[in-house]
Amino acid sequence: MNSIKRHIVIASHSTLAQGMANALKFFEGDNLKLNVLSAYVDNKPIEGQIEEIFNQFDKDDEVIVLTDLLGGSVNQKFFPYINRPHTHLITGVNLSLAMAITMEPIEGYLMPEKIQSIISEAKKQVKYVNELAKNADEDDEDE
């Protein structure tokens, strides 16, 4: 079962995906293999670019696609690929989610429960820091 290959695709409007890939490589090293799609920056149809990406993968390979916006056209163009076996489409990506996915050991296919758990943890990273600081100050005053 260890012969499974996992491919990570990061796709976004403009160059957000490339920036995310650069940040991931900063933390995880330049050997990190990612497929990056910066949509609509070169006037090429995105459908063809997506098809080219998927044509590189064997049918048994696992593919995890991370996109920027749920209602966005980039996510919509990847949507038909969720019918491909071992393909997962995750949207609203942030850096902590992308790091958790890319650092996940390849010991078999990722189960939907594990992906849900990673998403849940990543959601906890979205905070309004002003409120956190205010609450911390109030806690200090209570002591």
mmCIF file of C-alpha atoms in Angstrom:
data_model
loop_
_atom_site.group_PDB
_atom_site.id
_atom_site.type_symbol
_atom_site.label_atom_id
_atom_site.label_comp_id
_atom_site.label_asym_id
_atom_site.label_seq_id
_atom_site.Cartn_x
_atom_site.Cartn_y
_atom_site.Cartn_z
ATOM 1 C CA MET A 1 0.000 0.000 0.000
ATOM 2 C CA ASN A 2 3.020 2.297 0.400
ATOM 3 C CA SER A 3 3.248 2.814 -3.352
ATOM 4 C CA ILE A 4 0.458 5.392 -3.160
ATOM 5 C CA LYS A 5 1.383 8.734 -4.606
ATOM 6 C CA ARG A 6 -0.273 11.846 -3.201
ATOM 7 C CA HIS A 7 -0.421 14.999 -5.301
ATOM 8 C CA ILE A 8 -1.270 18.395 -3.856
ATOM 9 C CA VAL A 9 -2.781 20.965 -6.211
ATOM 10 C CA ILE A 10 -3.094 24.554 -5.015
ATOM 11 C CA ALA A 11 -5.301 26.693 -7.228
ATOM 12 C CA SER A 12 -6.500 30.275 -6.903
ATOM 13 C CA HIS A 13 -7.546 33.406 -8.673
ATOM 14 C CA SER A 14 -4.407 35.335 -9.639
ATOM 15 C CA THR A 15 -1.207 34.489 -7.755
ATOM 16 C CA LEU A 16 -2.460 33.558 -4.268
ATOM 17 C CA ALA A 17 -1.725 29.864 -4.974
ATOM 18 C CA GLN A 18 1.872 30.635 -5.955
ATOM 19 C CA GLY A 19 2.321 32.679 -2.781
ATOM 20 C CA MET A 20 0.874 29.838 -0.707
ATOM 21 C CA ALA A 21 3.236 27.382 -2.419
ATOM 22 C CA ASN A 22 6.190 29.699 -1.696
ATOM 23 C CA ALA A 23 5.195 29.930 1.977
ATOM 24 C CA LEU A 24 4.811 26.132 2.256
ATOM 25 C CA LYS A 25 8.261 25.613 0.745
ATOM 26 C CA PHE A 26 9.646 28.209 3.170
ATOM 27 C CA PHE A 27 8.412 26.080 6.101
ATOM 28 C CA GLU A 28 8.771 22.593 4.629
ATOM 29 C CA GLY A 29 11.708 22.890 2.237
ATOM 30 C CA ASP A 30 12.136 23.233 -1.501
ATOM 31 C CA ASN A 31 11.687 19.485 -2.051
ATOM 32 C CA LEU A 32 7.963 19.833 -1.404
ATOM 33 C CA LYS A 33 6.172 18.826 -4.604
ATOM 34 C CA LEU A 34 3.161 20.952 -5.442
ATOM 35 C CA ASN A 35 1.080 21.594 -8.533
ATOM 36 C CA VAL A 36 0.217 25.287 -8.654
ATOM 37 C CA LEU A 37 -2.478 26.903 -10.763
ATOM 38 C CA SER A 38 -2.608 30.697 -10.778
ATOM 39 C CA ALA A 39 -5.843 31.153 -12.706
ATOM 40 C CA TYR A 40 -6.589 33.950 -15.144
ATOM 41 C CA VAL A 41 -3.100 35.489 -15.181
ATOM 42 C CA ASP A 42 -2.121 34.297 -18.676
ATOM 43 C CA ASN A 43 -5.411 34.397 -20.628
ATOM 44 C CA LYS A 44 -5.353 30.584 -20.974
ATOM 45 C CA PRO A 45 -8.603 28.723 -20.349
ATOM 46 C CA ILE A 46 -8.428 27.243 -16.879
ATOM 47 C CA GLU A 47 -10.254 24.041 -17.903
ATOM 48 C CA GLY A 48 -7.354 23.073 -20.159
ATOM 49 C CA GLN A 49 -4.825 23.796 -17.427
ATOM 50 C CA ILE A 50 -6.761 21.635 -14.959
ATOM 51 C CA GLU A 51 -6.968 18.818 -17.489
ATOM 52 C CA GLU A 52 -3.186 19.009 -18.057
ATOM 53 C CA ILE A 53 -2.583 18.756 -14.311
ATOM 54 C CA PHE A 54 -4.824 15.698 -13.915
ATOM 55 C CA ASN A 55 -3.370 14.003 -17.014
ATOM 56 C CA GLN A 56 -0.027 13.757 -15.144
ATOM 57 C CA PHE A 57 -1.512 11.499 -12.454
ATOM 58 C CA ASP A 58 -2.036 7.742 -12.480
ATOM 59 C CA LYS A 59 -5.598 6.619 -11.853
ATOM 60 C CA ASP A 60 -4.733 5.220 -8.405
ATOM 61 C CA ASP A 61 -2.907 8.364 -7.269
ATOM 62 C CA GLU A 62 -4.472 10.462 -4.551
ATOM 63 C CA VAL A 63 -5.087 14.090 -5.479
ATOM 64 C CA ILE A 64 -5.876 16.810 -2.962
ATOM 65 C CA VAL A 65 -6.958 20.108 -4.489
ATOM 66 C CA LEU A 66 -6.878 23.252 -2.356
ATOM 67 C CA THR A 67 -8.743 26.280 -3.728
ATOM 68 C CA ASP A 68 -9.373 29.815 -2.506
ATOM 69 C CA LEU A 69 -13.126 30.498 -2.663
ATOM 70 C CA LEU A 70 -16.131 28.186 -2.325
ATOM 71 C CA GLY A 71 -18.303 30.116 -4.791
ATOM 72 C CA GLY A 72 -15.381 31.014 -7.026
ATOM 73 C CA SER A 73 -14.918 29.883 -10.596
ATOM 74 C CA VAL A 74 -11.606 28.146 -9.796
ATOM 75 C CA ASN A 75 -13.307 25.851 -7.286
ATOM 76 C CA GLN A 76 -16.241 25.321 -9.672
ATOM 77 C CA LYS A 77 -13.900 24.200 -12.485
ATOM 78 C CA PHE A 78 -12.331 21.571 -10.197
ATOM 79 C CA PHE A 79 -15.727 20.356 -8.950
ATOM 80 C CA PRO A 80 -16.285 17.705 -11.685
ATOM 81 C CA TYR A 81 -13.052 15.988 -10.599
ATOM 82 C CA ILE A 82 -14.485 14.969 -7.213
ATOM 83 C CA ASN A 83 -15.959 11.986 -9.071
ATOM 84 C CA ARG A 84 -12.409 10.783 -9.776
ATOM 85 C CA PRO A 85 -11.427 8.115 -7.194
ATOM 86 C CA HIS A 86 -9.126 9.316 -4.377
ATOM 87 C CA THR A 87 -9.660 12.976 -5.247
ATOM 88 C CA HIS A 88 -10.487 15.546 -2.578
ATOM 89 C CA LEU A 89 -11.468 19.172 -3.178
ATOM 90 C CA ILE A 90 -11.020 21.551 -0.234
ATOM 91 C CA THR A 91 -11.804 25.253 -0.496
ATOM 92 C CA GLY A 92 -11.256 28.324 1.664
ATOM 93 C CA VAL A 93 -7.687 27.220 2.224
ATOM 94 C CA ASN A 94 -5.457 28.961 4.739
ATOM 95 C CA LEU A 95 -1.773 28.352 5.423
ATOM 96 C CA SER A 96 -2.331 26.166 8.489
ATOM 97 C CA LEU A 97 -4.694 23.914 6.519
ATOM 98 C CA ALA A 98 -2.266 23.677 3.593
ATOM 99 C CA MET A 99 0.602 22.862 5.968
ATOM 100 C CA ALA A 100 -1.405 20.153 7.725
ATOM 101 C CA ILE A 101 -2.332 18.547 4.392
ATOM 102 C CA THR A 102 1.182 18.694 2.946
ATOM 103 C CA MET A 103 2.751 17.348 6.153
ATOM 104 C CA GLU A 104 0.303 14.452 6.488
ATOM 105 C CA PRO A 105 2.245 11.161 6.212
ATOM 106 C CA ILE A 106 1.448 8.998 3.204
ATOM 107 C CA GLU A 107 0.397 5.766 4.902
ATOM 108 C CA GLY A 108 -2.495 5.039 2.604
ATOM 109 C CA TYR A 109 -5.225 7.240 1.255
ATOM 110 C CA LEU A 110 -6.465 10.113 3.398
ATOM 111 C CA MET A 111 -9.851 9.277 4.868
ATOM 112 C CA PRO A 112 -12.655 11.873 4.762
ATOM 113 C CA GLU A 113 -12.704 11.886 8.590
ATOM 114 C CA LYS A 114 -9.028 12.869 8.693
ATOM 115 C CA ILE A 115 -9.613 15.643 6.152
ATOM 116 C CA GLN A 116 -12.569 16.917 8.230
ATOM 117 C CA SER A 117 -10.352 16.919 11.317
ATOM 118 C CA ILE A 118 -7.630 18.918 9.520
ATOM 119 C CA ILE A 119 -10.237 21.424 8.282
ATOM 120 C CA SER A 120 -11.673 21.738 11.786
ATOM 121 C CA GLU A 121 -8.245 22.517 13.253
ATOM 122 C CA ALA A 122 -7.457 25.025 10.480
ATOM 123 C CA LYS A 123 -10.734 26.867 11.115
ATOM 124 C CA LYS A 124 -9.586 27.438 14.706
ATOM 125 C CA GLN A 125 -6.681 29.504 13.342
ATOM 126 C CA VAL A 126 -9.037 32.212 12.065
ATOM 127 C CA LYS A 127 -9.310 34.679 14.947
ATOM 128 C CA TYR A 128 -10.004 38.351 15.517
ATOM 129 C CA VAL A 129 -6.851 39.153 17.490
ATOM 130 C CA ASN A 130 -8.193 42.478 18.842
ATOM 131 C CA GLU A 131 -10.909 40.526 20.670
ATOM 132 C CA LEU A 132 -8.435 37.910 21.898
ATOM 133 C CA ALA A 133 -6.213 40.670 23.304
ATOM 134 C CA LYS A 134 -9.197 42.432 24.897
ATOM 135 C CA ASN A 135 -10.388 39.186 26.494
ATOM 136 C CA ALA A 136 -6.859 38.440 27.748
ATOM 137 C CA ASP A 137 -6.674 41.939 29.303
ATOM 138 C CA GLU A 138 -10.053 41.431 30.984
ATOM 139 C CA ASP A 139 -8.884 38.063 32.336
ATOM 140 C CA ASP A 140 -5.771 39.751 33.759
ATOM 141 C CA GLU A 141 -7.952 42.376 35.499
ATOM 142 C CA ASP A 142 -10.106 39.658 37.080
ATOM 143 C CA GLU A 143 -7.120 38.181 38.915
#
